[in-house]
């Protein structure tokens, strides 16, 4: 006779058990790594060894992406109950936007520096695949996650979090990196269609961000304080600001020689008139976010995966500043881009080291308390 103790399902052990609590937030580590390569090659001047270092970081981001895609596939295959619970959890579901941004960031780095190692043809082919997948998943997340927030998630206005921006920022990343593929398409309609499609995604993400951002700021000012572990997410607001500045300048680069007058010059004018004030606001927010994190650190903020919020958003501001430096000719933007890049590399090194330590001791893959 089988006893009740023998009939109970045994808990999984080994690698399959390790991925049970592996959420979509882990894609932030891939984003934060790839943006180091993207921002590094955007810097003005020629720093000896920098391009090679950026190529090495790109290779690391590609390996991280492949490993994480495999782990997340195992998560969905063997832990579907937990995967569905993540989708229905308003604190976790917005991180599905990180999947799109990870694909797009690695794809952009492939064309920018990965081509040095695998050749231009293979780099363009890989970026095309990653861009298509990242754009599709980003647009899906931009619709699906807000839909779940409306019809399934139980949230209040005083629970608003900067994390809510993640799914709606994903199309902006697609808009910013899409122009890299424009020169590799057949001349004519194909190139113009991709450029205008990227401009449309710019609008989708920008307007959606303008809807979400007031909720986030109202929570910070009038609502309960963010939990300590979530305080680093205030840096996420820099993402749409820096990425939209980068995108506007990328449109200007792609439109030059492609679109007829006055549209070619219109994109160039828009890049500066939009990018300068938006990046100015980004610097204001960077100061505010830094002060809030410093306060949380004094209150006992310890390491969590939210520390990766210090990387990708800062990196987008670095690429935006570098692009403005090219289009305005102002050395101040070149210095700003360099300073932001130093901040990015410092934050990335700390987050990477602490994440590796947390993986080795198993704390980061343990069940949440």
GROMACS .gro file of C-alpha atoms in nm, residues 104 131 135 170-179 195 197-203 243 246-248 250-251:
model
   27
  104UNK     CA    1   1.752   4.486  -2.911
  131UNK     CA    2   1.574   4.335  -3.395
  135UNK     CA    3   1.050   4.470  -3.177
  170UNK     CA    4   1.069   4.884  -2.511
  171UNK     CA    5   0.939   5.030  -2.843
  172UNK     CA    6   1.165   5.333  -2.788
  173UNK     CA    7   1.467   5.104  -2.778
  174UNK     CA    8   1.353   4.950  -3.106
  175UNK     CA    9   1.316   5.299  -3.250
  176UNK     CA   10   1.669   5.392  -3.142
  177UNK     CA   11   1.849   5.085  -3.278
  178UNK     CA   12   1.639   5.027  -3.591
  179UNK     CA   13   1.819   5.296  -3.796
  195UNK     CA   14   1.294   5.469  -4.075
  197UNK     CA   15   0.837   5.275  -3.863
  198UNK     CA   16   1.103   5.360  -3.606
  199UNK     CA   17   0.966   5.715  -3.587
  200UNK     CA   18   0.620   5.570  -3.526
  201UNK     CA   19   0.751   5.352  -3.242
  202UNK     CA   20   0.917   5.664  -3.102
  203UNK     CA   21   0.572   5.821  -3.080
  243UNK     CA   22   1.677   5.654  -2.528
  246UNK     CA   23   1.941   5.874  -2.887
  247UNK     CA   24   1.655   5.777  -3.118
  248UNK     CA   25   1.592   6.131  -3.240
  250UNK     CA   26   1.965   5.827  -3.496
  251UNK     CA   27   1.673   5.937  -3.718
   0.00000   0.00000   0.00000
